[in-house]
Coordinates of C-alpha atoms in Angstrom, one line a residue:
X21 CA 19.7 -8.0 -19.6
X22 CA 19.9 -4.4 -18.4
X23 CA 20.3 -4.3 -14.6
X24 CA 20.7 -0.8 -13.1
X25 CA 23.5 0.3 -10.7
X26 CA 23.9 3.9 -9.6
X27 CA 26.5 4.8 -12.2
X28 CA 24.4 3.7 -15.2
X29 CA 21.4 6.1 -14.8
X30 CA 21.1 8.5 -17.7
X31 CA 20.9 12.3 -17.1
X32 CA 17.4 13.6 -16.7
X33 CA 15.7 15.2 -19.7
X34 CA 14.7 18.9 -19.6
X35 CA 11.0 18.6 -20.5
X36 CA 8.7 18.3 -17.4
X37 CA 7.0 15.0 -17.1
X38 CA 4.0 13.9 -15.0
X39 CA 2.2 10.6 -14.8
X40 CA 1.1 7.5 -12.9
X41 CA 3.2 4.5 -11.9
X42 CA 1.8 1.5 -10.1
X43 CA 3.5 -1.2 -8.0
X44 CA 2.2 -4.7 -8.3
X45 CA 3.3 -7.9 -6.8
X46 CA 2.3 -10.7 -4.5
X47 CA 1.0 -9.7 -1.1
X48 CA 3.9 -8.6 1.2
X49 CA 6.4 -8.0 -1.7
X50 CA 7.3 -4.6 -0.2
X51 CA 5.0 -2.4 -2.4
X52 CA 3.8 -0.1 0.4
X53 CA 7.2 0.3 2.0
X54 CA 8.6 1.3 -1.4
X55 CA 5.8 3.9 -1.9
X56 CA 6.5 5.4 1.5
X57 CA 10.3 5.5 0.8
X58 CA 9.8 7.3 -2.6
X59 CA 7.4 9.8 -1.2
X60 CA 9.6 10.3 1.9
X61 CA 6.6 10.0 4.3
X62 CA 4.1 7.4 5.4
X63 CA 1.2 7.4 3.0
X64 CA 0.5 3.6 2.7
X65 CA 0.2 1.3 5.7
X66 CA 2.7 -1.5 6.0
X67 CA 2.5 -4.6 8.1
X68 CA 4.4 -7.9 7.9
X69 CA 1.5 -9.8 6.5
X70 CA -0.5 -10.3 3.3
X71 CA -3.4 -8.2 2.2
X72 CA -2.7 -5.1 4.3
X73 CA -3.5 -2.6 1.5
X74 CA -7.1 -2.4 0.5
X75 CA -7.4 1.0 -1.0
X76 CA -5.5 2.3 -4.0
X77 CA -3.2 4.9 -2.3
X78 CA -1.6 7.5 -4.4
X79 CA 1.7 8.8 -3.2
X80 CA 3.0 11.9 -4.9
X81 CA 6.7 12.4 -5.6
X82 CA 7.6 16.0 -6.5
X83 CA 10.8 16.7 -8.4
X84 CA 12.0 19.8 -10.4
X85 CA 11.8 17.8 -13.6
X86 CA 8.7 15.6 -12.9
X87 CA 5.8 14.7 -10.8
X88 CA 5.5 10.9 -10.3
X89 CA 2.2 9.7 -8.9
X90 CA 2.4 6.3 -7.3
X91 CA -0.6 4.0 -7.2
X92 CA -0.3 1.3 -4.6
X93 CA -2.6 -1.6 -5.3
X94 CA -3.6 -4.6 -3.2
X95 CA -1.5 -7.7 -3.8
X96 CA -3.0 -9.8 -6.6
X97 CA -3.9 -13.3 -5.3
X98 CA -6.2 -16.2 -5.9
X99 CA -9.4 -14.9 -4.3
X100 CA -11.3 -16.9 -1.7
X101 CA -13.9 -14.3 -0.8
X102 CA -16.0 -11.6 -2.4
X103 CA -13.6 -9.0 -0.9
X104 CA -10.7 -10.9 -2.5
X105 CA -12.4 -10.7 -5.9
X106 CA -13.1 -7.0 -5.6
X107 CA -9.5 -6.3 -4.6
X108 CA -8.3 -8.2 -7.7
X109 CA -10.6 -6.1 -9.9
X110 CA -9.1 -2.9 -8.4
X111 CA -5.7 -4.1 -9.4
X112 CA -6.6 -4.9 -13.0
X113 CA -8.5 -1.6 -13.5
X114 CA -5.4 0.3 -12.2
X115 CA -3.0 -1.5 -14.5
X116 CA -5.1 -0.4 -17.5
X117 CA -4.8 3.3 -16.6
X118 CA -1.2 3.9 -15.6
X119 CA 1.8 5.0 -17.6
X120 CA 4.3 2.4 -16.2
X121 CA 4.0 -0.7 -14.0
X122 CA 6.6 -1.7 -11.4
X123 CA 6.5 -5.4 -10.6
X124 CA 7.9 -6.0 -7.0
X125 CA 9.7 -9.3 -6.4
X126 CA 11.4 -9.8 -3.0
X127 CA 15.1 -10.7 -3.3
X128 CA 14.9 -13.2 -0.4
X129 CA 12.1 -15.4 -1.9
X130 CA 12.5 -17.7 -4.9
X131 CA 10.0 -16.9 -7.8
X132 CA 6.9 -18.9 -7.2
X133 CA 3.5 -19.6 -8.8
X134 CA 2.1 -16.3 -7.5
X135 CA 4.8 -14.3 -9.3
X136 CA 4.3 -16.3 -12.5
X137 CA 0.5 -15.7 -12.2
X138 CA 1.1 -11.9 -12.1
X139 CA 3.8 -11.9 -14.8
X140 CA 1.4 -13.8 -17.1
X141 CA -1.3 -11.1 -16.6
X142 CA 1.4 -8.4 -17.2
X143 CA 2.4 -10.1 -20.4
X144 CA -1.1 -9.5 -21.8
X145 CA -0.8 -5.7 -21.2
X146 CA 1.2 -4.9 -24.4
X147 CA 1.6 -1.1 -24.5
X148 CA 2.6 -0.2 -20.9
X149 CA 6.3 -0.4 -20.0
X150 CA 7.1 -2.7 -17.2
X151 CA 10.0 -2.4 -14.7
X152 CA 11.0 -5.3 -12.5
X153 CA 11.9 -4.1 -9.0
X154 CA 13.8 -6.6 -6.9
X155 CA 12.9 -5.5 -3.4
X156 CA 14.4 -6.3 0.1
X157 CA 18.0 -6.5 -1.2
X158 CA 19.2 -5.8 2.3
X159 CA 18.1 -9.3 3.3
X160 CA 20.4 -11.3 0.8
X161 CA 24.1 -11.5 -0.2
X162 CA 25.4 -10.5 -3.6
X163 CA 25.3 -14.1 -5.0
X164 CA 21.7 -14.7 -4.1
X165 CA 20.8 -11.2 -5.5
X166 CA 22.6 -12.0 -8.8
X167 CA 20.7 -15.3 -9.1
X168 CA 17.4 -13.5 -8.5
X169 CA 18.1 -10.9 -11.1
X170 CA 18.9 -13.6 -13.7
X171 CA 15.7 -15.5 -12.7
X172 CA 13.6 -12.3 -13.1
X173 CA 15.1 -11.5 -16.5
X174 CA 14.4 -15.1 -17.6
X175 CA 10.8 -14.8 -16.4
X176 CA 10.1 -12.0 -18.9
X177 CA 11.8 -13.9 -21.7
X178 CA 9.7 -17.0 -21.1
X179 CA 6.5 -15.0 -21.3
X180 CA 7.6 -13.2 -24.4
X181 CA 8.2 -9.6 -23.2
X182 CA 11.2 -7.4 -22.3
X183 CA 11.5 -5.6 -19.0
X184 CA 12.1 -1.8 -19.6
X185 CA 14.5 -2.0 -16.6
X186 CA 15.5 -4.4 -13.8
X187 CA 16.3 -2.6 -10.6
X188 CA 17.4 -4.0 -7.2
X189 CA 16.3 -1.8 -4.3
X190 CA 16.1 -1.8 -0.5
X191 CA 13.4 0.6 0.7
X192 CA 14.4 -0.1 4.4
X193 CA 18.1 0.5 3.7
X194 CA 17.4 3.4 1.3
X195 CA 19.5 1.8 -1.4
X196 CA 18.8 2.7 -5.1
X197 CA 15.3 4.3 -4.2
X198 CA 16.4 7.5 -5.8
X199 CA 17.7 5.6 -8.9
X200 CA 14.3 3.9 -9.2
X201 CA 12.6 7.3 -9.4
X202 CA 15.2 8.4 -12.0
X203 CA 14.3 5.4 -14.1
X204 CA 10.5 5.7 -13.8
X205 CA 10.4 9.4 -14.8
X206 CA 11.5 9.0 -18.4
X207 CA 8.7 6.6 -19.0
X208 CA 6.1 9.2 -18.0
X209 CA 4.4 11.4 -20.6
X210 CA 5.5 15.1 -20.9
X211 CA 3.2 17.5 -19.2
X212 CA 2.6 19.9 -16.3
X213 CA 2.2 18.8 -12.7
X214 CA -1.2 17.1 -11.9
X215 CA -1.3 17.9 -8.2
X216 CA -0.3 21.0 -6.2
X217 CA 3.2 21.3 -4.8
X218 CA 3.3 19.9 -1.3
X219 CA 0.5 17.3 -1.7
X220 CA 1.8 13.9 -0.8
X221 CA -1.4 11.9 -1.5
X222 CA -4.9 12.4 -2.7
X223 CA -6.2 9.8 -0.2
X224 CA -9.0 11.4 2.0
X225 CA -7.8 12.1 5.5
X226 CA -10.6 9.9 7.0
X227 CA -9.4 6.9 5.0
X228 CA -5.8 7.4 6.0
X229 CA -6.8 7.7 9.7
X230 CA -8.9 4.5 9.4
X231 CA -5.9 2.7 7.9
X232 CA -3.5 3.9 10.7
X233 CA -6.0 2.5 13.3
X234 CA -6.3 -0.8 11.4
X235 CA -2.5 -1.1 11.2
X236 CA -2.3 -0.7 15.0
X237 CA -5.2 -3.1 15.5
X238 CA -3.5 -5.8 13.4
X239 CA -0.2 -5.6 15.3
X240 CA 0.2 -8.7 17.4
X241 CA -3.0 -10.5 16.3
X242 CA -2.3 -11.0 12.6
X243 CA -2.3 -14.9 13.0
X244 CA -5.7 -14.9 14.6
X245 CA -7.4 -12.1 12.6
X246 CA -5.4 -11.7 9.3
X247 CA -8.0 -9.7 7.5
X248 CA -11.1 -9.8 9.6
X249 CA -10.6 -6.2 10.7
X250 CA -12.1 -3.1 9.0
X251 CA -12.2 0.4 10.4
X252 CA -14.6 3.2 9.7
X253 CA -14.1 6.8 10.9
X254 CA -17.6 7.8 11.8
X255 CA -16.9 11.4 12.8
X256 CA -14.1 14.0 12.9
X257 CA -14.9 17.3 14.6
X258 CA -12.9 20.1 16.2
X259 CA -13.7 20.3 19.9
X260 CA -15.8 23.4 20.6
X261 CA -14.9 26.0 23.2
X262 CA -11.1 25.4 22.8
X263 CA -8.7 28.3 22.7
X264 CA -7.2 28.9 19.2
X265 CA -3.7 28.0 20.4
X266 CA -4.9 24.7 22.0
X267 CA -7.1 22.9 19.4
X268 CA -8.3 19.4 19.9
X269 CA -9.8 17.1 17.2
X270 CA -12.4 14.6 18.3
X271 CA -12.3 11.4 16.2
X272 CA -14.9 8.6 16.7
X273 CA -14.1 5.4 14.9
X274 CA -15.5 1.8 14.9
X275 CA -13.3 -1.3 14.5
X276 CA -15.4 -4.0 12.8
X277 CA -14.7 -7.7 13.2
X278 CA -16.6 -10.7 11.7
X279 CA -17.5 -12.7 14.8
X280 CA -18.3 -12.0 18.5
X281 CA -15.5 -14.4 19.5
X282 CA -13.0 -12.0 18.0
X283 CA -14.1 -9.1 20.2
X284 CA -12.0 -10.4 23.2
X285 CA -8.9 -10.7 21.0
X286 CA -9.1 -7.0 19.9
X287 CA -10.1 -5.6 23.3
X288 CA -7.7 -7.7 25.3
X289 CA -7.9 -8.4 29.1
X290 CA -9.5 -5.5 30.9
X291 CA -9.4 -3.5 27.6
X292 CA -5.6 -3.3 27.7
X293 CA -5.1 -4.2 24.0
X294 CA -7.6 -1.7 22.6
X295 CA -6.1 1.0 24.8
X296 CA -2.6 0.3 23.3
X297 CA -4.2 0.4 19.8
X298 CA -5.6 3.8 20.7
X299 CA -2.4 5.2 22.0
X300 CA -0.3 4.0 19.1
X301 CA -2.7 5.1 16.3
X302 CA -3.4 8.4 18.0
X303 CA 0.4 9.3 17.9
X304 CA 0.5 8.5 14.2
X305 CA -2.7 10.4 13.5
X306 CA -1.4 13.5 15.4
X307 CA 1.8 13.3 13.3
X308 CA -0.2 13.1 10.1
X309 CA -2.6 15.9 10.9
X310 CA -0.2 18.1 13.0
X311 CA -2.9 18.6 15.7
X312 CA -3.7 17.0 19.1
X313 CA -6.4 14.3 18.8
X314 CA -8.9 12.7 21.2
X315 CA -9.5 9.2 19.7
X316 CA -12.7 7.3 20.7
X317 CA -12.6 3.7 19.5
X318 CA -15.4 1.1 19.7
X319 CA -15.3 -2.5 18.6
X320 CA -18.4 -3.8 16.7
X321 CA -19.3 -7.1 15.0
X322 CA -20.3 -7.1 11.3
X323 CA -21.1 -10.7 10.7
X324 CA -19.0 -12.3 7.9
X325 CA -18.5 -8.9 6.2
X326 CA -15.9 -10.1 3.7
X327 CA -18.6 -12.2 2.0
X328 CA -21.5 -9.9 2.2
X329 CA -21.9 -7.3 -0.6
X330 CA -24.1 -5.0 1.5
X331 CA -21.6 -4.9 4.4
X332 CA -18.7 -4.5 2.0
X333 CA -20.3 -1.4 0.5
X334 CA -21.0 0.0 4.0
X335 CA -17.4 -0.6 5.0
X336 CA -16.1 1.2 1.9
X337 CA -15.2 -1.7 -0.5

């Protein structure tokens, strides 16, 4: 079993490489946090709950020797709704198109049926190299980590394939994140950069803004509305008649829920909660766009949208 520690990384090759890597794993295995840590900036929304990621976010890591494009997929899971089925299809399509797959397994949770379900699917993808990434190592001691690394190695052997690497990382503690990039790069094809220097993601701004609003809206209500919330940015326009040195961007967005009874949860007593969502997401949007923003939020009901193909299309799924 080849487990990577900082001293064991090979020196980088001279030819420039560019390609796609995707992180897979159960919901809440640390995929988005890892993407953000590698890119060095927030490009994927993170929340302490399953099924936060719904769009395939590409984070772009620029290095002198390579360009690594990270595809962040929703967590693969046993679907209970049409939305769930569509999210799983997104995952499988992505796997078929990338140069390397990173399978995220949290260090602080024993391997379960969900991990085996994904590993079995990975075993059927013969050609693509697979790296096992043991995440959240800051949450366990060295003995528990060693046991998890052995279990992960064993999982590959049971299913008849060899991990290209097994890497323990902590995205939060910034441990071995650089090493992970060093190990992913040699698995990419040789070639020129695919995106301009300075680009961090190819996700349209409107989708990123909608995701920041959804992240703020989920905070504190995840038990009541785990994934009943969708956000659509209806309009983004620079405010007219503003002096050039004091621009203002008007953003109008709708927060959709599935039932009228959920409206009160999102809005809160006397509108307090929605106001907090607006303040928090506005700060993040201003940091993302580098310009002052006026954010206008409205809460609307889209009945049972997770099960309705027409509504799913309208909400961007």
